[in-house]
Amino acid sequence: VLLGVSCGLVVCVVAWAWRHDLRAAIVIGGSIALSLVTACGLGLAVPSLLHWFKLDPKIAAGPVTLMSADFIALVIYFTSAWLVLR
């Protein structure tokens, strides 16, 4: 959580200093923070879920986690931008 929040804060400050648009900077920084926290949660949940189903987490955890984290990050970016910047 600390890594996600700190990265989101840094990106928010850089975006605000660059474009001088506080709403866009908050959307970008918040999306980065939320997607990093979500990716960390998926990195823990997917291998645990595969292990619970008696599947080999070494084989499938990487691709499934990466695909899920990327998809959720895009949904977070586009949904937050659509809600705030319309």
XYZ file of C-alpha atoms in Angstrom, residues 1-85:
85
model
C 0.000 0.000 0.000
C 2.829 2.388 0.858
C 4.541 1.725 -2.470
C 1.315 2.335 -4.402
C 0.491 5.517 -2.519
C 4.021 6.915 -2.805
C 4.255 6.163 -6.536
C 0.798 7.641 -7.079
C 1.766 10.757 -5.160
C 4.972 11.234 -7.157
C 3.123 10.800 -10.459
C 0.376 13.164 -9.269
C 2.884 15.895 -8.407
C 4.734 15.490 -11.712
C 1.497 15.565 -13.720
C 0.278 18.640 -11.859
C 3.619 20.463 -12.301
C 3.670 19.582 -15.995
C 0.061 20.318 -17.024
C -1.237 22.508 -14.132
C -4.503 20.547 -14.083
C -5.241 19.283 -10.596
C -8.173 17.046 -11.551
C -6.166 15.221 -14.214
C -3.199 14.888 -11.855
C -5.404 13.362 -9.161
C -6.942 10.931 -11.660
C -3.527 9.841 -12.931
C -1.924 9.567 -9.486
C -4.928 7.853 -7.947
C -5.119 5.390 -10.822
C -1.449 4.532 -10.443
C -1.838 4.045 -6.689
C -4.975 1.924 -6.988
C -3.618 -0.215 -9.816
C -0.369 -0.913 -7.926
C -2.261 -1.949 -4.798
C -4.559 -4.126 -6.901
C -1.619 -5.748 -8.703
C 0.000 -6.583 -5.358
C -3.237 -8.115 -4.122
C -3.565 -10.185 -7.288
C 0.052 -11.292 -6.963
C -0.859 -12.765 -3.602
C -4.356 -14.027 -4.417
C -3.825 -15.829 -7.740
C -1.091 -18.249 -6.593
C -3.014 -18.906 -3.362
C -6.186 -19.620 -5.312
C -4.374 -21.939 -7.706
C -2.797 -23.775 -4.777
C -6.216 -24.105 -3.145
C -7.556 -25.749 -6.335
C -4.584 -28.165 -6.256
C -3.064 -26.681 -9.422
C 0.606 -25.863 -9.889
C 0.981 -22.143 -9.082
C 4.513 -22.010 -10.550
C 3.231 -22.487 -14.098
C 0.050 -20.414 -14.311
C 0.444 -17.755 -11.626
C 2.715 -15.459 -13.626
C 0.709 -15.155 -16.845
C -2.676 -15.129 -15.106
C -1.583 -12.501 -12.597
C -0.003 -10.307 -15.261
C -3.045 -10.487 -17.516
C -5.424 -9.755 -14.655
C -3.349 -6.873 -13.301
C -3.039 -5.255 -16.736
C -6.746 -5.600 -17.456
C -7.773 -4.199 -14.076
C -5.275 -1.329 -14.381
C -6.777 -0.314 -17.745
C -10.279 -0.486 -16.302
C -9.190 1.690 -13.371
C -7.493 4.268 -15.627
C -10.339 4.607 -18.100
C -13.166 4.473 -15.560
C -11.643 7.070 -13.247
C -10.838 9.371 -16.168
C -14.370 8.960 -17.536
C -15.965 9.674 -14.146
C -13.829 12.668 -13.182
C -12.852 14.327 -16.457
